[in-house]
Short mmCIF file of C-alpha atoms in Angstrom, two decimals:
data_model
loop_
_atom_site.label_atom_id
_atom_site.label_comp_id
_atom_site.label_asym_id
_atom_site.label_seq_id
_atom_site.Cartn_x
_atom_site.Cartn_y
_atom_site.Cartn_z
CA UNK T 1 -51.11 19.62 35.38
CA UNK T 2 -47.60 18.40 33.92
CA UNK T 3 -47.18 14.98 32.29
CA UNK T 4 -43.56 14.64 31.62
CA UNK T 5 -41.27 11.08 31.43
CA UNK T 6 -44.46 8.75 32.49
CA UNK T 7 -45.16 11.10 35.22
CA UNK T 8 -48.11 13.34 36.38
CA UNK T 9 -47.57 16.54 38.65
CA UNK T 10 -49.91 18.63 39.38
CA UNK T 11 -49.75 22.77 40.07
CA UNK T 12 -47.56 23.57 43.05
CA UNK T 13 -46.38 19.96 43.32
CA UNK T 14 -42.71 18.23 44.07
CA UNK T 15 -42.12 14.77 43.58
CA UNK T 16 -39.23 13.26 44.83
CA UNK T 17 -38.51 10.41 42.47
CA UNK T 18 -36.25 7.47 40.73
CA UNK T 19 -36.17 8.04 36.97
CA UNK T 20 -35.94 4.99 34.64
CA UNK T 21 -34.01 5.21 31.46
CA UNK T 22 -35.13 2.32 29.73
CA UNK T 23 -31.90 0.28 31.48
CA UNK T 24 -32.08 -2.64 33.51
CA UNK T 25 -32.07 -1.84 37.15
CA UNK T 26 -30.68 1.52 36.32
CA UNK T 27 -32.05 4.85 37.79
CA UNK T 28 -31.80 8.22 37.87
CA UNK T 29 -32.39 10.20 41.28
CA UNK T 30 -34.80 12.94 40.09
CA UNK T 31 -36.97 15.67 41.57
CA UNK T 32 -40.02 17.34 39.39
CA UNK T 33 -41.43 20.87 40.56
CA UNK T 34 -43.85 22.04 39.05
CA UNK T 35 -44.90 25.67 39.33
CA UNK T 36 -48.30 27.21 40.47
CA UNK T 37 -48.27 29.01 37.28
CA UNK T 38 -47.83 27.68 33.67
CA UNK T 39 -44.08 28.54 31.96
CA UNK T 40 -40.74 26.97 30.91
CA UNK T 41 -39.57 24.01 31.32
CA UNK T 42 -36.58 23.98 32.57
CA UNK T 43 -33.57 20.77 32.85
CA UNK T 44 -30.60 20.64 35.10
CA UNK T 45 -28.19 17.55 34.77
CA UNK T 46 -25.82 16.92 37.50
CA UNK T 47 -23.64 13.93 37.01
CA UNK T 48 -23.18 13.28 33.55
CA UNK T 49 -19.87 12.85 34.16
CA UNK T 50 -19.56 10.74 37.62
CA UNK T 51 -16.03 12.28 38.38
CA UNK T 52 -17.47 15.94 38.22
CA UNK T 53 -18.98 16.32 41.78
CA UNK T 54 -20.13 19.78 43.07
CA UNK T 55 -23.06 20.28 40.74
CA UNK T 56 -24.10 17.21 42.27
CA UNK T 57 -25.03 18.63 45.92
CA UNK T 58 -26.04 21.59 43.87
CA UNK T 59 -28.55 20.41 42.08
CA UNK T 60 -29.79 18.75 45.38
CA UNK T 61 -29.94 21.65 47.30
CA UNK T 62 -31.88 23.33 44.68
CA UNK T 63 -34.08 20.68 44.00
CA UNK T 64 -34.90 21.01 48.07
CA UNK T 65 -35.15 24.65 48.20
CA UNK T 66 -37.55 25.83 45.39
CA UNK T 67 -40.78 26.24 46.85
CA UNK T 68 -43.23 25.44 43.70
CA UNK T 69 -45.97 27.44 45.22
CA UNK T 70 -43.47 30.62 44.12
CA UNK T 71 -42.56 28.81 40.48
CA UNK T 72 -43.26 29.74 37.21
CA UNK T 73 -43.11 26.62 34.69
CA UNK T 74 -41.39 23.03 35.69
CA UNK T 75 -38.13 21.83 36.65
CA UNK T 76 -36.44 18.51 36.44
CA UNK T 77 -33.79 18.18 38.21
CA UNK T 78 -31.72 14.90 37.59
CA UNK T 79 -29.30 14.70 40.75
CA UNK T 80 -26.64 12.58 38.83
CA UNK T 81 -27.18 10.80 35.78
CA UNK T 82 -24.49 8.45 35.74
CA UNK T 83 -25.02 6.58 39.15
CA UNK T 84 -23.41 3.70 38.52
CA UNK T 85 -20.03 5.42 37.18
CA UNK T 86 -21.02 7.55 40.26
CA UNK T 87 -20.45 4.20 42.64
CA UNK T 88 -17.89 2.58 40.49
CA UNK T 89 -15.91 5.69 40.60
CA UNK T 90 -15.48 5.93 36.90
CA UNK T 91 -14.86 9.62 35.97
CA UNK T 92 -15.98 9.92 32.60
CA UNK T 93 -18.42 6.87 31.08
CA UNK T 94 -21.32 4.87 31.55
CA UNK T 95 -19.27 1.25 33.14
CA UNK T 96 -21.79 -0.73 31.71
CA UNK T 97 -21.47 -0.28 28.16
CA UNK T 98 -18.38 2.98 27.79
CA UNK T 99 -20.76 5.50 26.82
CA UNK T 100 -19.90 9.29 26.92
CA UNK T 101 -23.01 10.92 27.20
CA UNK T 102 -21.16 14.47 26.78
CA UNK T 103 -20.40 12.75 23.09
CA UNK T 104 -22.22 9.36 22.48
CA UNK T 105 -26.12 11.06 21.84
CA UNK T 106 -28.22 10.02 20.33
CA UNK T 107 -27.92 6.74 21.58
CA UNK T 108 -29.84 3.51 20.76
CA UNK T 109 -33.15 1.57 22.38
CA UNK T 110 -31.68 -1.75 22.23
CA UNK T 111 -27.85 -0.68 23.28
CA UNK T 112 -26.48 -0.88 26.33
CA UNK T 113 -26.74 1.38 29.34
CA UNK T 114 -25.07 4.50 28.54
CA UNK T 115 -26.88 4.30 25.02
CA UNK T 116 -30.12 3.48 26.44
CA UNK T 117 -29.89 6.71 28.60
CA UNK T 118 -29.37 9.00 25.71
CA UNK T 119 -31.89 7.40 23.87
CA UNK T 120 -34.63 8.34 26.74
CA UNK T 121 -33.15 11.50 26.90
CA UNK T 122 -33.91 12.11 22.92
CA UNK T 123 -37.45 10.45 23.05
CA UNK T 124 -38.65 11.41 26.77
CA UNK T 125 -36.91 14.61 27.88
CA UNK T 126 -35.70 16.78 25.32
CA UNK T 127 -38.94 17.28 22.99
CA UNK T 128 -40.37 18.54 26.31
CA UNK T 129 -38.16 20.87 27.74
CA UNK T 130 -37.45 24.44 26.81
CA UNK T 131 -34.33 25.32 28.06
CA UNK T 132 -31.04 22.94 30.09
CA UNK T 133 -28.11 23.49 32.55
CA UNK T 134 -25.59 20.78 32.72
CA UNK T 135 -23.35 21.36 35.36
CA UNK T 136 -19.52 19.36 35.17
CA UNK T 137 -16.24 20.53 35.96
CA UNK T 138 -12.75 19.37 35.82
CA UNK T 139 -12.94 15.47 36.47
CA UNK T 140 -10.04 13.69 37.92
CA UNK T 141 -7.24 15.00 35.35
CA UNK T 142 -8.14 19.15 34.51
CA UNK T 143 -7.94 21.84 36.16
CA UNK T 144 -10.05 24.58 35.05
CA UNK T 145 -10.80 28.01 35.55
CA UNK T 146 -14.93 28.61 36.00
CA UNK T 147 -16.23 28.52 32.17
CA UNK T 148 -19.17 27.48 29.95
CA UNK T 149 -20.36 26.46 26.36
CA UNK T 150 -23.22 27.73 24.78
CA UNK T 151 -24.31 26.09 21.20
CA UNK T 152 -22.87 27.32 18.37
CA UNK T 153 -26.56 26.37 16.63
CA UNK T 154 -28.24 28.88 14.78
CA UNK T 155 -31.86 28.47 16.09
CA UNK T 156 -30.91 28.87 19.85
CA UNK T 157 -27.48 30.32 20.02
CA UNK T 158 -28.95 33.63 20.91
CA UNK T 159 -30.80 32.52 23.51
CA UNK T 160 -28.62 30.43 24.92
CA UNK T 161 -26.23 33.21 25.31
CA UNK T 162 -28.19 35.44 26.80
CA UNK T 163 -28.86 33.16 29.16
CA UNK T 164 -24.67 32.73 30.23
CA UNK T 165 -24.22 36.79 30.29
CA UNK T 166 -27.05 36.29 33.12
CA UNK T 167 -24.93 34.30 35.68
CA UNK T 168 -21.71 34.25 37.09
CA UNK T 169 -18.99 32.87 35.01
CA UNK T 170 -16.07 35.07 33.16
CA UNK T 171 -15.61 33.09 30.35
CA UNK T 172 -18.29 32.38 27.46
CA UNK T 173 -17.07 29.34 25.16
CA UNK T 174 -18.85 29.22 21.81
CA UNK T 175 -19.27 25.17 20.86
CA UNK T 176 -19.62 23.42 17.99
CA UNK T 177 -20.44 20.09 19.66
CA UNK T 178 -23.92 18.07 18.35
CA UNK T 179 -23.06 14.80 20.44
CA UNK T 180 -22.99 15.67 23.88
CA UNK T 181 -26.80 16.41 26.38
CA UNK T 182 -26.30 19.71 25.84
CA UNK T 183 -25.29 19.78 21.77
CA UNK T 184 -27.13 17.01 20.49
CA UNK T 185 -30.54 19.14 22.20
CA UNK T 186 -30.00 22.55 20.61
CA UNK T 187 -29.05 21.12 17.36
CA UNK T 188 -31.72 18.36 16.65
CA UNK T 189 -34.58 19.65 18.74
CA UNK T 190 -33.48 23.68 19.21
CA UNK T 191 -33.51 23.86 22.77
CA UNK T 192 -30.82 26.35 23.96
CA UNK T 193 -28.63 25.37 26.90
CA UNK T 194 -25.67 25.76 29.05
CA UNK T 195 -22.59 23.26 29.75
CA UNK T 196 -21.28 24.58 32.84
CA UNK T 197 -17.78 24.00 34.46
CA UNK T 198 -16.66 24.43 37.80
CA UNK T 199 -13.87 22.91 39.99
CA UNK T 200 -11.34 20.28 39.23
CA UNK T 201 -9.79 16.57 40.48
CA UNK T 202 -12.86 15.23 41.73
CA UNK T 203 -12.71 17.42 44.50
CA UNK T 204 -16.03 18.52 46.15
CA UNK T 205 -15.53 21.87 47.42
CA UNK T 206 -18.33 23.76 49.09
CA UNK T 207 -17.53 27.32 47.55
CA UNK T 208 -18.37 25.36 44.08
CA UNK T 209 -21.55 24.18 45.59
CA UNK T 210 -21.99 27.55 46.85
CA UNK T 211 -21.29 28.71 43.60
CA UNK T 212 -23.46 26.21 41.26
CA UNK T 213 -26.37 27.12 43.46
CA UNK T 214 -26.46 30.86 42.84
CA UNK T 215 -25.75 30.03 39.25
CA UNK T 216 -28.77 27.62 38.80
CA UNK T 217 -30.35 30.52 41.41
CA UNK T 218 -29.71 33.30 38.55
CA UNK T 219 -30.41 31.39 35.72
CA UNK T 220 -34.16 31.04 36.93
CA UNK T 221 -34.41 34.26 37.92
CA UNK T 222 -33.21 35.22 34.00
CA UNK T 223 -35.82 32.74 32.79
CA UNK T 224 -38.47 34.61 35.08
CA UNK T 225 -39.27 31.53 36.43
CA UNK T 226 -37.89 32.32 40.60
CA UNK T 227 -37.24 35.34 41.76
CA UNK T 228 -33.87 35.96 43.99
CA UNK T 229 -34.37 36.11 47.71
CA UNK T 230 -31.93 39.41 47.18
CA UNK T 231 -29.55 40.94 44.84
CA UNK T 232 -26.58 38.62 43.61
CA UNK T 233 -23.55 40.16 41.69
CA UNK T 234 -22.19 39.15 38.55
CA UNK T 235 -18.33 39.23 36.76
CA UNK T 236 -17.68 40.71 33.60
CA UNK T 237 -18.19 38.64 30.78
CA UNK T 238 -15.76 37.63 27.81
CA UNK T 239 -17.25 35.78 25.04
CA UNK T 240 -14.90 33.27 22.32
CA UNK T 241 -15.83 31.97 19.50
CA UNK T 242 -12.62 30.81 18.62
CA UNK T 243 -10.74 27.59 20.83
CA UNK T 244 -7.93 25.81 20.68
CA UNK T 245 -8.12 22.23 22.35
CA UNK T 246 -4.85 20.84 22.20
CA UNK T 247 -4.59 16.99 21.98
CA UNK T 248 -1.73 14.57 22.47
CA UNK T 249 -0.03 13.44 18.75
CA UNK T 250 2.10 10.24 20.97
CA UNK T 251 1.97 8.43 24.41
CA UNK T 252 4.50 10.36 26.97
CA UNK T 253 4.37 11.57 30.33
CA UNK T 254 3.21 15.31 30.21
CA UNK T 255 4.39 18.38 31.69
CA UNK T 256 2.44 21.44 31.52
CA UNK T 257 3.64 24.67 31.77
CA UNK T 258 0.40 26.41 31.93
CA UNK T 259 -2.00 27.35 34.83
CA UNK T 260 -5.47 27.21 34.35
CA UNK T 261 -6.92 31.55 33.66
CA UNK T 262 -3.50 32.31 32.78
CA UNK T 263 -2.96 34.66 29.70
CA UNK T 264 -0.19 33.03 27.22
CA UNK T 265 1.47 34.87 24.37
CA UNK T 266 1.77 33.93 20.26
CA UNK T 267 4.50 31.13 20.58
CA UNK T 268 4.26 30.77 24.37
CA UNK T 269 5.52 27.97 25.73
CA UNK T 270 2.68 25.17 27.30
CA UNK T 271 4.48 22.08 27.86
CA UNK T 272 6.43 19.05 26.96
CA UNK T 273 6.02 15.07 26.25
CA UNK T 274 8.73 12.63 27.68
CA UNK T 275 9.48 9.37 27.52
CA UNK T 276 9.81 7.21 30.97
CA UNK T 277 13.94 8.01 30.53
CA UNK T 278 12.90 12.37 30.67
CA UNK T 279 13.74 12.31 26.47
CA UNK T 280 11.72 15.31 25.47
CA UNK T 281 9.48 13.78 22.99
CA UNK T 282 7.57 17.23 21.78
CA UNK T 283 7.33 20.09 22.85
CA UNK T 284 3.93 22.32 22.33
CA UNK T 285 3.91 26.32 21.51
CA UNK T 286 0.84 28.83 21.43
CA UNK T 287 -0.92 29.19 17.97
CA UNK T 288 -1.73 32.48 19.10
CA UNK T 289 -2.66 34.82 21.88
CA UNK T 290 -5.12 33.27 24.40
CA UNK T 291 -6.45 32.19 27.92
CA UNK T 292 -6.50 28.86 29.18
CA UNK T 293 -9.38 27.22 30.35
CA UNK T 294 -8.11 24.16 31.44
CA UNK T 295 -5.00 21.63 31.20
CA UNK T 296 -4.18 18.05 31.77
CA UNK T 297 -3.16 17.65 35.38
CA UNK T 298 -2.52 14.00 34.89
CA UNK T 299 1.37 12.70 33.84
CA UNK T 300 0.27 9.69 31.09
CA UNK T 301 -1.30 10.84 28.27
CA UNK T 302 -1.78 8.72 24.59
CA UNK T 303 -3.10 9.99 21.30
CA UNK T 304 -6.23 12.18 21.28
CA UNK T 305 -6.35 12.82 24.55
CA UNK T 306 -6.51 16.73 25.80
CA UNK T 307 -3.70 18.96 26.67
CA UNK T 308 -4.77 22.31 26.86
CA UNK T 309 -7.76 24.45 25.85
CA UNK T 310 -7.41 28.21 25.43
CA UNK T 311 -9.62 30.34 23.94
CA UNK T 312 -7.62 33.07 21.26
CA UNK T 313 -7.96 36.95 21.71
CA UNK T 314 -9.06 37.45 18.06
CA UNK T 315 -11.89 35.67 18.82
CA UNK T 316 -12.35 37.37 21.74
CA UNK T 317 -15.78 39.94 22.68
CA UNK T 318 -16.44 41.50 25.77
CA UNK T 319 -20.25 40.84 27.03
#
């Protein structure tokens, strides 16, 4: 028996359901497994940023192929959180209210939507959970190279880590985030997780999918949760523990002279701001030797909004 978010499963069940956070007429489409044997309990997010597709059909075609008469522990699986960014097509926030819930948590009862979510996620679903998997990737503006964060916290960065060198993604980013699904839960209620990032531009295509799937696929199988149906290989693993995320200082049009996985040199070169006449407004250098994970694809930026991200070599360890 599994009582989770005002629902009741019982051994070697799957329900199919509508989730509701607490937020008028809002749901979340949801499928609960719950193994023939007790174990972990185990979240995967999808669609926490609307914008960020192929975990989306992921997480669906997981959530359709375990078979919870071969499962250890419980699984939620929420198919896409934000669903009405989702429908709206708005990349990045809840519409109803402008909540991030990669940085607004903890959220309040009484806010609006977004807020509302992150509050059910704090009170219903992470003081029953033992480890997450948030899958994103690149939005409508980055493109990125196949990366994730694992929690900088104390209590669960081991685990958590772990965890990454178990799947198959090159690059290990060490985060210091506390607001976001995945920060917020390691660092106020020590459950270790995984941010995951794959693909770019809103574009959905099916060797991500592909890819999320036997990611999610090893991850159980690392939890010893769901065995493989065979053999999957794995990259080589670098970990960082020290980023760079590069922000705008003006409003410009930005050219980047940086591909995503490239290696840039101490004083490299990574782009330019301009004005609407091509003035060269600033220009931005290297701090140091690094790979980028991902850049701004998109020509208007404004203050605070990200440039580049690249991970430094001193930081660098090889898992």
């Amino acid at each position: 028996m599994w009582n989770i978010a005002g629902q009741v499963l019982g051994a070697g069940e799957k329900k199919k359901i509508i989730l509701e956070p607490n937020a008028a007429d809002y749901g979340i489409p949801s499928t609960l497994i719950c193994g023939v044997k007790p174990g972990k309990t185990l979240l995967v997010t999808a669609g926490i940023h609307s914008g960020e597709y192929p975990g989306i059909p992921a997480a669906a075609r997981l959530a359709n192929e375990v078979d919870p008469l071969k499962l250890t522990g419980n699984i939620i699986i929420m198919h896409c959180v934000n669903t009405s960014g989702f429908w709206e097509r708005i990349p990045n926030v809840v519409p109803e209210d402008g909540t991030n819930l990669n940085a607004d948590y903890p959220g309040r009862e009484d806010g609006g939507a977004g807020q509302r979510i992150a509050d059910y996620f704090v009170k219903e679903i992470f003081p029953n959970i033992d480890f997450l998997v948030d899958l994103h990737s690149g939005s409508t503006m980055e493109e990125l190279t196949p990366c994730l964060f694992f929690p900088k916290a104390e209590k669960v960065r081991k685990r958590a880590l772990e965890a990454a060198k178990a799947l198959n993604i090159p690059y290990l980013i060490e985060s210091s985030n506390k607001s976001g699904e995945c920060g917020y839960a390691a660092n106020y209620f020590d459950v270790p997780g995984l941010l995951l990032e794959r693909g770019y531009n809103s574009i959905c295509r099916q060797e991500w999918i592909e890819a999320y799937y036997r990611d999610l696929r090893l991850l159980l199988s690392y939890l010893e949760m769901y065995g493989l149906d065979k053999p999957m290989e794995i990259c080589t693993k670098n970990v960082y523990t020290d980023t760079v995320y590069l922000e705008s200082e003006i409003k410009g049009l930005w050219f980047p002279a940086v591909k995503a996985d490239q290696h840039v040199a101490s004083g490299q070169y990574l782009g330019r701001i301009e004005d609407f006449y091509g003035n060269v407004l600033k220009k931005y250098y290297a701090e140091a030797e690094g790979t980028v994970f991902y850049y701004t694809c998109a020509l208007s930026v404004t203050p605070g909004k990200a440039l580049v991200a690249y991970g430094l070599e001193k930081g660098k360890i090889r898992a």
